[in-house]
Structures are given as C-alpha cells and as structure tokens.
Amino acid sequence: MIELKNANQFSRMRNAGRIVGETLALMRELAKPGVTTLELDRMAEEYIRAQGAIPAFKGYNGFPATLCTSVNEQVVHGIPGLRCLESGDIISIDCGAVIDGYFGDAAVTLPIGEVSPDLQKLLRVTEESLMLGIAQAKLGNRLYDVSYAVQTHVEANGFSVVRDYVGHGIGRAMHEDPQIPNFGKPGRGPRLEVGMALAIEPMVNMGTYEVQTLKDHWTVVTKDKRPSAHFEHTVAITENGLEILTRC
C-alpha cells in the first residue's frame, strides 16, 4: 500500500534529505587516494549526528555501518573497512539519515583520482539515467515510465541495469511501497500522484546485469567482476511539481 504524504510530512523529509545530500557532498571532498572506506564512514556518521539525525543504515537488519561503500565491481551494500582507495577506482557511496521520524536516502558514485574513459562513461550514463527517470516521475505518468526511461538510456549506451535490486518508496520507513525497478515496459504500474515519495536508484553494470552476494552476506558484486555504478535521489511529488529532496 502506497502512503501519500502531506505538506508537513514532506517538510520533515526535506530536512532528512538535506542532511543526506550534505553528507554526500562532504564525501565528494573527502574520497581521495589513500583514504580508507572506514574513515569515510566515521566522518559521515559524525556529520549526520551533528545535524541531530541518526544514520539510517547503521543497525538496519544488522548492517554495521553508516555508509554502504562499494568499490569497483561491488554494486551495493559494501561494508566500510580498512581498504584504501586508489587512483583509478570508483566508489559508490549510499547514505541514509532519519530525523523527526522521516527518512532520506541517496547515493553517488565517485571517481578516485584519474579514471579510465570507460569508467567516466559508466558514471555519466548512470547519473543521466537517474535524471531521465526522475523526469518521468510526474503527475499522470505510470511508475514503469520511470523504469523504462532508465533502462532505455542505459542499454542504448551498452551497459546493463541490475535486476535483483530496485528503488523504493520512502517516508516513515526507509523502504516502503512501491518497488521501483530500473527496467520495465512504459504505461504500467500505479499512476503517480501528489504525496508520493520515491527513492529512484539506477544500479548499472559495465557488463552483465547478473550479481552475487559475498560471504559477508552483504556486499553485492557483479558476477563477471566488471565495474558497477549507483546513483540515487529521494524525490517528492508535490502540488507544486517534482522536488529532489537529496541534492548534493
């Protein structure tokens, strides 16, 4: 069941989204060669708590950290640790925060130092697909219009969208209805209405869309070990139109 939010609820979500966006902006500054993913996680937690919010991921179903830090072939849910980032890597950073009972959720994939042209294209196309999907999240459209916009742009550029993990509704819980695949036929799914809050998040692989989970039971990697990128925003469909709550 999809919960429609009112203006007061969106105001609270706007605050959560601001904190997430600011945290990811901080990560853009800090993610450099020689920095460990654990250092990024500690600085993100410190910033979120300093804003009066709580890291949404820490403890969620047992997840041990504030950020998901997924490097190179890691798709999502990478656990921060002692791995040092190196020039040529890419890192997907997924961040969530909760304040006043409402959640924000967003992700970016960042180049570390100088990366190859192929990786630059992967990041560009993935972020473009997110924005194309967001552009379809408007009144009167169907949910899978968003999915179709993501899929067609990704596949036209020679990449693949992950099938096993999807976007989601968000609000008083981090994961609410509806699920938002990054693939599908247009004109299907629930009609988009004022009051919907959606976390749209393309996960795009350079090679096959197939993924697998490592022995830590969290980290998801591409089956062919080729790189993956992940971009996400929380958006609100309001009476005044579409609003991105997690700009960074």
XYZ file of C-alpha atoms in Angstrom:
248
model
C 0.000 0.000 0.000
C 1.452 3.367 -1.055
C 1.324 6.039 1.655
C 0.709 9.563 0.377
C 2.484 12.306 2.332
C 1.095 15.712 3.275
C 2.956 19.037 3.357
C 4.064 18.573 6.963
C 5.483 15.140 6.243
C 7.298 16.413 3.173
C 8.789 19.188 5.311
C 10.306 16.576 7.619
C 11.532 14.534 4.662
C 13.068 17.676 3.193
C 15.173 18.033 6.333
C 16.283 14.395 6.207
C 17.083 14.743 2.517
C 19.130 17.885 3.118
C 21.285 16.074 5.659
C 21.855 13.151 3.303
C 22.738 15.489 0.443
C 25.168 17.461 2.589
C 26.798 14.247 3.798
C 27.342 13.056 0.236
C 28.725 16.476 -0.723
C 31.230 16.050 2.124
C 32.133 12.601 0.794
C 32.868 14.136 -2.624
C 35.508 16.281 -0.933
C 36.992 13.514 1.205
C 37.057 10.493 -1.129
C 40.675 10.654 -2.351
C 43.514 8.182 -2.954
C 44.856 6.881 0.355
C 41.635 7.353 2.318
C 40.027 4.219 3.733
C 36.337 3.479 3.393
C 36.175 3.238 7.196
C 37.471 6.808 7.507
C 34.722 7.988 5.163
C 32.156 6.118 7.231
C 33.315 7.659 10.507
C 33.236 11.188 9.080
C 29.769 10.613 7.617
C 28.410 9.378 10.933
C 29.935 12.308 12.768
C 28.332 14.775 10.350
C 24.880 13.153 10.406
C 24.769 13.037 14.201
C 25.977 16.642 14.423
C 22.828 17.622 12.494
C 20.646 15.935 15.104
C 19.875 12.991 12.827
C 20.585 9.268 13.078
C 22.385 7.180 10.437
C 19.564 5.189 8.855
C 21.650 2.230 7.728
C 23.553 1.533 10.953
C 21.919 -1.462 12.599
C 19.354 -1.844 9.794
C 18.848 -5.606 9.557
C 22.217 -5.860 11.274
C 24.208 -3.682 8.855
C 27.275 -2.483 10.816
C 27.983 0.949 9.323
C 26.641 4.395 8.426
C 27.505 4.189 4.723
C 27.446 1.496 2.101
C 30.815 1.850 0.344
C 31.031 -0.263 -2.804
C 34.284 -0.144 -4.792
C 34.726 -1.051 -8.472
C 32.916 -4.372 -9.096
C 30.951 -4.020 -5.849
C 27.397 -2.989 -6.714
C 25.743 -2.173 -3.385
C 25.927 -2.841 0.367
C 29.720 -2.769 0.622
C 30.853 -2.644 4.272
C 33.363 0.111 5.146
C 36.733 -1.179 6.293
C 40.486 -0.728 6.025
C 40.601 -0.772 2.222
C 42.492 2.285 0.930
C 41.080 3.955 -2.144
C 43.484 4.076 -5.094
C 43.667 6.321 -8.125
C 41.614 4.691 -10.876
C 38.993 3.256 -8.509
C 35.363 4.213 -8.431
C 33.354 4.129 -5.207
C 29.593 4.050 -4.803
C 28.547 5.716 -1.549
C 24.979 5.115 -0.370
C 23.790 7.178 2.595
C 20.606 7.365 4.646
C 19.511 9.524 7.575
C 16.424 9.723 9.769
C 15.252 12.793 11.695
C 11.879 13.591 13.243
C 10.727 10.123 12.228
C 11.323 10.511 8.475
C 13.998 9.140 6.164
C 16.208 10.403 3.352
C 18.237 8.134 1.066
C 20.663 8.883 -1.773
C 23.793 7.568 -3.473
C 26.609 8.760 -5.713
C 29.470 7.026 -7.481
C 32.721 8.967 -7.367
C 35.927 8.665 -9.396
C 39.091 8.400 -7.331
C 41.927 10.317 -8.952
C 42.171 9.714 -12.691
C 39.846 7.019 -14.017
C 39.619 5.438 -17.455
C 37.348 6.823 -20.200
C 35.195 3.687 -19.921
C 34.609 4.357 -16.220
C 33.911 8.018 -16.890
C 31.240 6.946 -19.370
C 29.749 4.445 -16.910
C 29.386 7.133 -14.249
C 27.995 9.696 -16.689
C 25.420 7.343 -18.198
C 24.281 6.080 -14.793
C 23.736 9.591 -13.455
C 21.999 10.591 -16.694
C 19.693 7.594 -16.386
C 18.761 8.679 -12.866
C 17.845 12.159 -14.040
C 15.887 10.788 -17.012
C 13.978 8.512 -14.640
C 13.285 11.391 -12.279
C 11.965 13.455 -15.206
C 9.294 10.783 -15.754
C 8.182 10.842 -12.093
C 5.442 13.353 -12.792
C 1.710 13.518 -12.291
C -0.292 11.276 -14.579
C 2.584 9.022 -15.554
C 2.851 5.401 -14.506
C 5.600 4.059 -12.279
C 7.178 1.983 -15.026
C 7.581 5.090 -17.171
C 10.396 5.851 -14.734
C 11.792 2.333 -15.095
C 11.649 2.430 -18.893
C 13.464 5.764 -19.086
C 16.331 4.367 -17.004
C 16.598 1.081 -18.895
C 16.492 2.500 -22.409
C 19.224 5.053 -21.756
C 21.487 2.536 -20.031
C 21.124 -0.144 -22.683
C 21.479 2.334 -25.555
C 24.930 3.056 -24.164
C 25.969 -0.598 -23.989
C 25.537 -1.169 -20.255
C 23.052 -3.228 -18.215
C 20.710 -2.490 -15.323
C 20.757 -4.686 -12.230
C 17.564 -6.743 -11.906
C 17.930 -8.058 -8.359
C 17.829 -4.697 -6.541
C 15.369 -1.872 -7.093
C 14.325 1.563 -5.893
C 11.515 2.034 -3.395
C 9.035 4.269 -1.695
C 10.293 6.076 1.388
C 8.938 8.087 4.299
C 8.374 6.911 7.863
C 10.273 3.768 6.871
C 13.364 3.571 4.711
C 11.722 1.023 2.422
C 8.046 1.475 1.610
C 5.825 0.606 -1.321
C 6.124 0.812 -4.252
C 9.173 -1.051 -5.520
C 10.756 0.792 -8.456
C 12.609 -1.469 -10.902
C 15.144 0.051 -13.275
C 13.649 -1.919 -16.158
C 10.169 -2.449 -17.490
C 7.581 -1.515 -20.082
C 6.108 2.012 -20.066
C 2.482 2.666 -19.204
C 2.401 0.073 -16.420
C 2.356 0.198 -12.644
C 0.498 2.551 -10.306
C -0.308 6.041 -11.505
C 1.896 8.707 -9.927
C 0.065 11.021 -7.519
C 0.693 14.047 -5.335
C 2.038 12.827 -1.995
C 4.276 10.051 -3.314
C 7.881 9.936 -2.112
C 10.230 7.763 -4.158
C 13.866 6.697 -3.883
C 14.912 6.202 -7.511
C 18.251 4.432 -7.819
C 19.740 3.016 -11.011
C 22.439 0.393 -10.446
C 24.292 -0.028 -13.726
C 26.894 -2.627 -14.661
C 29.531 -2.340 -17.340
C 28.973 -5.982 -18.262
C 26.276 -8.488 -17.338
C 23.379 -7.479 -15.106
C 23.923 -10.628 -13.013
C 25.167 -10.169 -9.443
C 26.074 -12.285 -6.427
C 26.484 -11.718 -2.690
C 29.824 -12.286 -0.955
C 30.372 -14.385 2.155
C 29.892 -11.371 4.425
C 26.183 -11.693 3.460
C 26.069 -8.015 2.499
C 28.422 -6.997 -0.287
C 26.889 -7.483 -3.728
C 29.300 -7.778 -6.677
C 28.934 -8.185 -10.410
C 29.120 -11.803 -11.482
C 31.668 -11.000 -14.191
C 33.696 -8.768 -11.815
C 33.369 -5.755 -14.122
C 32.660 -2.324 -12.595
C 29.275 -1.046 -11.449
C 27.875 2.424 -10.671
C 24.980 3.564 -8.473
C 23.196 6.916 -8.264
C 20.092 7.670 -6.188
C 17.860 10.539 -5.118
C 14.814 10.768 -2.883
C 12.113 12.722 -4.733
C 8.718 14.071 -3.717
C 5.695 14.589 -5.949
C 4.116 17.732 -4.534
C 1.293 20.044 -5.514
C 3.950 22.330 -6.994
C 5.563 19.562 -9.031
C 8.521 17.257 -8.564
C 11.132 18.049 -5.922
C 14.501 16.366 -5.417
C 14.993 16.212 -1.640
C 18.594 14.934 -1.577
C 20.532 17.234 -3.904
C 24.258 17.111 -3.241
